[in-house]
PDB file of N, CA and C in Angstrom:
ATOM      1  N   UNK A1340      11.122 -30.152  17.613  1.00  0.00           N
ATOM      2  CA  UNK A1340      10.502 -28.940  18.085  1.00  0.00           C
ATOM      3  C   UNK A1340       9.957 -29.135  19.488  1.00  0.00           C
ATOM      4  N   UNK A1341       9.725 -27.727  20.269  1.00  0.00           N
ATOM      5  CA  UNK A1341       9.555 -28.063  21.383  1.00  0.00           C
ATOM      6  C   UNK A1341       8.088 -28.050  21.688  1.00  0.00           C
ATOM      7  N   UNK A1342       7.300 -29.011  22.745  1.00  0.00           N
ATOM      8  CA  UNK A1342       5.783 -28.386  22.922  1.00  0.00           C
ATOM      9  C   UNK A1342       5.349 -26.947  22.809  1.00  0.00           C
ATOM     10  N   UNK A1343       4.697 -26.752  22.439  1.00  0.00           N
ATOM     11  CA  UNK A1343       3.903 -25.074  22.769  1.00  0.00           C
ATOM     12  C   UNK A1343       4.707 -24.495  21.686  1.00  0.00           C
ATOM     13  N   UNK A1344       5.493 -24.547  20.885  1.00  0.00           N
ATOM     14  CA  UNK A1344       6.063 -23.916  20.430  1.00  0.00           C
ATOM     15  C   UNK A1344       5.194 -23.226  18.643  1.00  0.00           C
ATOM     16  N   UNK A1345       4.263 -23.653  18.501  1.00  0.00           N
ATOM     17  CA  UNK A1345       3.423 -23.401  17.308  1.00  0.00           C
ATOM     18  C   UNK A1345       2.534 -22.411  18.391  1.00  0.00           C
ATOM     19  N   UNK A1346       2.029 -22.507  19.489  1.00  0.00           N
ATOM     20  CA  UNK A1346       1.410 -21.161  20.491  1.00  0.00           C
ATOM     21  C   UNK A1346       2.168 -20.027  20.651  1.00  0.00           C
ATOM     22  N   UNK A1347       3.542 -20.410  20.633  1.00  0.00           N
ATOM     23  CA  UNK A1347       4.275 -18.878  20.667  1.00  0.00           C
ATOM     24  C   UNK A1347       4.683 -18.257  19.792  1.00  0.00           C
ATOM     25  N   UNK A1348       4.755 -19.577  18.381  1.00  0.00           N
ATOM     26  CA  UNK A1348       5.094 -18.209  17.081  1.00  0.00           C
ATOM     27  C   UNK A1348       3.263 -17.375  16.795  1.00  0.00           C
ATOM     28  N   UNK A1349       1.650 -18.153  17.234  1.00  0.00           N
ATOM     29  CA  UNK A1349       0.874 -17.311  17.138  1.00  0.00           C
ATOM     30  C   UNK A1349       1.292 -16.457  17.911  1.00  0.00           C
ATOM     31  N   UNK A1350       1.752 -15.902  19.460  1.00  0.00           N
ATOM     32  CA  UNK A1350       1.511 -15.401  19.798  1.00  0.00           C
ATOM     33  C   UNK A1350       2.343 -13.799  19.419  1.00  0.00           C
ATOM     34  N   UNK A1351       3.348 -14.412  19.216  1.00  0.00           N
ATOM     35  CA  UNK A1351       4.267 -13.306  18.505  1.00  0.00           C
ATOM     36  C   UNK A1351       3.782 -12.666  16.916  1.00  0.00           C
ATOM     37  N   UNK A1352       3.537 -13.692  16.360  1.00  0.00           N
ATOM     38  CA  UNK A1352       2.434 -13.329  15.118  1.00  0.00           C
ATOM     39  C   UNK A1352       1.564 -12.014  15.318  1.00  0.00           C
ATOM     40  N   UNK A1353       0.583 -12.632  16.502  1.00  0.00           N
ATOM     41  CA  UNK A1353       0.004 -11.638  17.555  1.00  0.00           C
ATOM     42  C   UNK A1353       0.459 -10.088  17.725  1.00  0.00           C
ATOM     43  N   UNK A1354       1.219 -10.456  18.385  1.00  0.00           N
ATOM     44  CA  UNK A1354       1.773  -9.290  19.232  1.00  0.00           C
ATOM     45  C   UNK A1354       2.871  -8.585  18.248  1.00  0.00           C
ATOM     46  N   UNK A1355       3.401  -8.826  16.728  1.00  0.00           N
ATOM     47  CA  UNK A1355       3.985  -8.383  15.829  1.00  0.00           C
ATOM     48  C   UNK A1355       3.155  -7.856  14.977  1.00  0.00           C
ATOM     49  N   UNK A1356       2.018  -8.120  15.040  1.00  0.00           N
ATOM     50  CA  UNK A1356       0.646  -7.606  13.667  1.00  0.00           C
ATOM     51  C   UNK A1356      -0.383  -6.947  14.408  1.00  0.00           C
ATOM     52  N   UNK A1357      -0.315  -6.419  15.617  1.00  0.00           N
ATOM     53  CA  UNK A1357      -1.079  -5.691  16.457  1.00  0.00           C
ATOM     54  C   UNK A1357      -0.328  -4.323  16.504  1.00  0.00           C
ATOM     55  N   UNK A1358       1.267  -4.334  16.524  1.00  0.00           N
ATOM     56  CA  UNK A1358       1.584  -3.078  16.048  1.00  0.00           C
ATOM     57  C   UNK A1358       2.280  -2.925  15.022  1.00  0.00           C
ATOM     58  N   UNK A1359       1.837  -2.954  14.060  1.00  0.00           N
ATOM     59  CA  UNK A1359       2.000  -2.705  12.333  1.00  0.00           C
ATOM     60  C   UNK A1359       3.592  -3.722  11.852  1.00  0.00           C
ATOM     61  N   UNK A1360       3.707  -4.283  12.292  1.00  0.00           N
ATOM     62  CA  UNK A1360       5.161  -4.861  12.093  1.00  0.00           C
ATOM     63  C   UNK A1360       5.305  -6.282  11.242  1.00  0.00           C
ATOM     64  N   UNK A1361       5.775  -7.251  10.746  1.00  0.00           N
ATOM     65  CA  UNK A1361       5.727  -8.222   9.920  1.00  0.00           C
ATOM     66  C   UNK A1361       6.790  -9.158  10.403  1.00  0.00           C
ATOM     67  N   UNK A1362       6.442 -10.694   9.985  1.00  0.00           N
ATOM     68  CA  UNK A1362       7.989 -11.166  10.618  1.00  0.00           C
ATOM     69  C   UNK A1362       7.826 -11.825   9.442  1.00  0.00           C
ATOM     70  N   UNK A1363       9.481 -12.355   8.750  1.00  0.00           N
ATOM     71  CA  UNK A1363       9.694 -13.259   7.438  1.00  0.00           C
ATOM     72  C   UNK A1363      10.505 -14.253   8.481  1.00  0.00           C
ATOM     73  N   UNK A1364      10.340 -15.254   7.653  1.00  0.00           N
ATOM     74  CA  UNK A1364      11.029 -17.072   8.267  1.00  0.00           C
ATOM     75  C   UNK A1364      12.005 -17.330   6.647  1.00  0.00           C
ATOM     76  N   UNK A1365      13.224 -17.764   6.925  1.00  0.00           N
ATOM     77  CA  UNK A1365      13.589 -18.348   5.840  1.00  0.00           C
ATOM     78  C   UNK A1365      14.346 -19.986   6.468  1.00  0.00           C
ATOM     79  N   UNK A1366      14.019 -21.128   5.923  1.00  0.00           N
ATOM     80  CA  UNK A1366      14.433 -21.908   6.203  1.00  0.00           C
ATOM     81  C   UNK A1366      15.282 -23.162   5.370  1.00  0.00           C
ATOM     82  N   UNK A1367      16.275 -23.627   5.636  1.00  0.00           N
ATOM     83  CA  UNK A1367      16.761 -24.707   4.298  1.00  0.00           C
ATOM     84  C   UNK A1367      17.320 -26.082   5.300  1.00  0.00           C
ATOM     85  N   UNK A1368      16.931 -27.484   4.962  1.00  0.00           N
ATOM     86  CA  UNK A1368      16.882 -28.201   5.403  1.00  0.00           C
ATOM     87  C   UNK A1368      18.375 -28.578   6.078  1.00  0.00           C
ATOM     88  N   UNK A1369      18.390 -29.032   6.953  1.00  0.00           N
ATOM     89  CA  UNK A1369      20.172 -28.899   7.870  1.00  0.00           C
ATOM     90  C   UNK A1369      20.549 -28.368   7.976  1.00  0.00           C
ATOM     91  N   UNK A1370      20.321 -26.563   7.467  1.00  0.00           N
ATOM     92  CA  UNK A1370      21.052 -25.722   8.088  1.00  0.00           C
ATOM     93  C   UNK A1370      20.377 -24.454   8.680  1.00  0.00           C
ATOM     94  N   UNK A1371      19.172 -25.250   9.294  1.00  0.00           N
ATOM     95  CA  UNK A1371      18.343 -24.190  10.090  1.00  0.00           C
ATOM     96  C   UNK A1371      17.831 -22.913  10.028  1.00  0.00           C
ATOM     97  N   UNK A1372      17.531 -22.273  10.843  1.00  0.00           N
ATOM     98  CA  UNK A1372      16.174 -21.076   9.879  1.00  0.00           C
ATOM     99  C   UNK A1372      16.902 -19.923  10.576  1.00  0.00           C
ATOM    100  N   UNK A1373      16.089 -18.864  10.070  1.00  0.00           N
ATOM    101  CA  UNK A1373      16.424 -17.300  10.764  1.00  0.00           C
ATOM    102  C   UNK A1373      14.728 -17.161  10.221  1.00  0.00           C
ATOM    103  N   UNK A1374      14.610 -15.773  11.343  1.00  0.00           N
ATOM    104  CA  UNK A1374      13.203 -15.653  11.052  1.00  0.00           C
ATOM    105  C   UNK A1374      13.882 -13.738  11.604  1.00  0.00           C
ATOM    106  N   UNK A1375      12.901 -12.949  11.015  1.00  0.00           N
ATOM    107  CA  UNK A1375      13.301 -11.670  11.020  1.00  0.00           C
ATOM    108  C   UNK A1375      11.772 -11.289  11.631  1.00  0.00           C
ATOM    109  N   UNK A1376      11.948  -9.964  12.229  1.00  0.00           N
ATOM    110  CA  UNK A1376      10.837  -9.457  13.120  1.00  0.00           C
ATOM    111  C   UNK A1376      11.018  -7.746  12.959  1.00  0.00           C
ATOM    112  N   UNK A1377      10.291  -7.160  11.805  1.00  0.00           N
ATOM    113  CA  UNK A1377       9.983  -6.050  11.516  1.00  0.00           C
ATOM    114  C   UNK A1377       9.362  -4.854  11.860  1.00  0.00           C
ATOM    115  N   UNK A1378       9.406  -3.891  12.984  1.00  0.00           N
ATOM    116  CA  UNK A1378       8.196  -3.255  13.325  1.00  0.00           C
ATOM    117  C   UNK A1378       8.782  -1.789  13.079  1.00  0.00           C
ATOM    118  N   UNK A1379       7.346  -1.137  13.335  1.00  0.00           N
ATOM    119  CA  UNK A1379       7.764   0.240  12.836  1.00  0.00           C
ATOM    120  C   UNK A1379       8.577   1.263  13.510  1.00  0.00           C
ATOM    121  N   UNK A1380       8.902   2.188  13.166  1.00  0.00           N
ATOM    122  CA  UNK A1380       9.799   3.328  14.171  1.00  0.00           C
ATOM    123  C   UNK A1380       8.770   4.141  14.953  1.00  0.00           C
ATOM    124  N   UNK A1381       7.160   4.415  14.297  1.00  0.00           N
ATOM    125  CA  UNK A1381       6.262   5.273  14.971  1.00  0.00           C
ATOM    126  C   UNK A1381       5.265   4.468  15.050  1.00  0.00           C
ATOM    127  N   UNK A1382       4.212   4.750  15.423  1.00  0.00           N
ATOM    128  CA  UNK A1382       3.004   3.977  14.951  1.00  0.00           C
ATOM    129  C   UNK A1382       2.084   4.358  14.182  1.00  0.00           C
ATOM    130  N   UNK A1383       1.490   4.008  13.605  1.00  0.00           N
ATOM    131  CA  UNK A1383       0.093   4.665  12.508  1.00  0.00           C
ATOM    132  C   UNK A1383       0.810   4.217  11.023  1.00  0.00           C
TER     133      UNK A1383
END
């Protein structure tokens, strides 16, 4: 993994849960992850 890189999934964390949105991670050992990033169509 790269430096800083646990600062930018907070920050996206951040900036994904500030406007109503969610992110899922799925990961399996050697064959690397996908992570999904959910947000809404409107806001409220």
């Amino acid at each position: 993994m790269e430096n800083g890189s646990g600062s930018i999934r907070a920050l996206v964390r951040e900036i994904v849960g500030s406007h109503g949105g969610t992110i899922e991670a799925i990961s399996a050992p050697g064959a690397g992850a996908v992570s999904t990033i959910r947000l809404p169509l409107e806001a409220g």
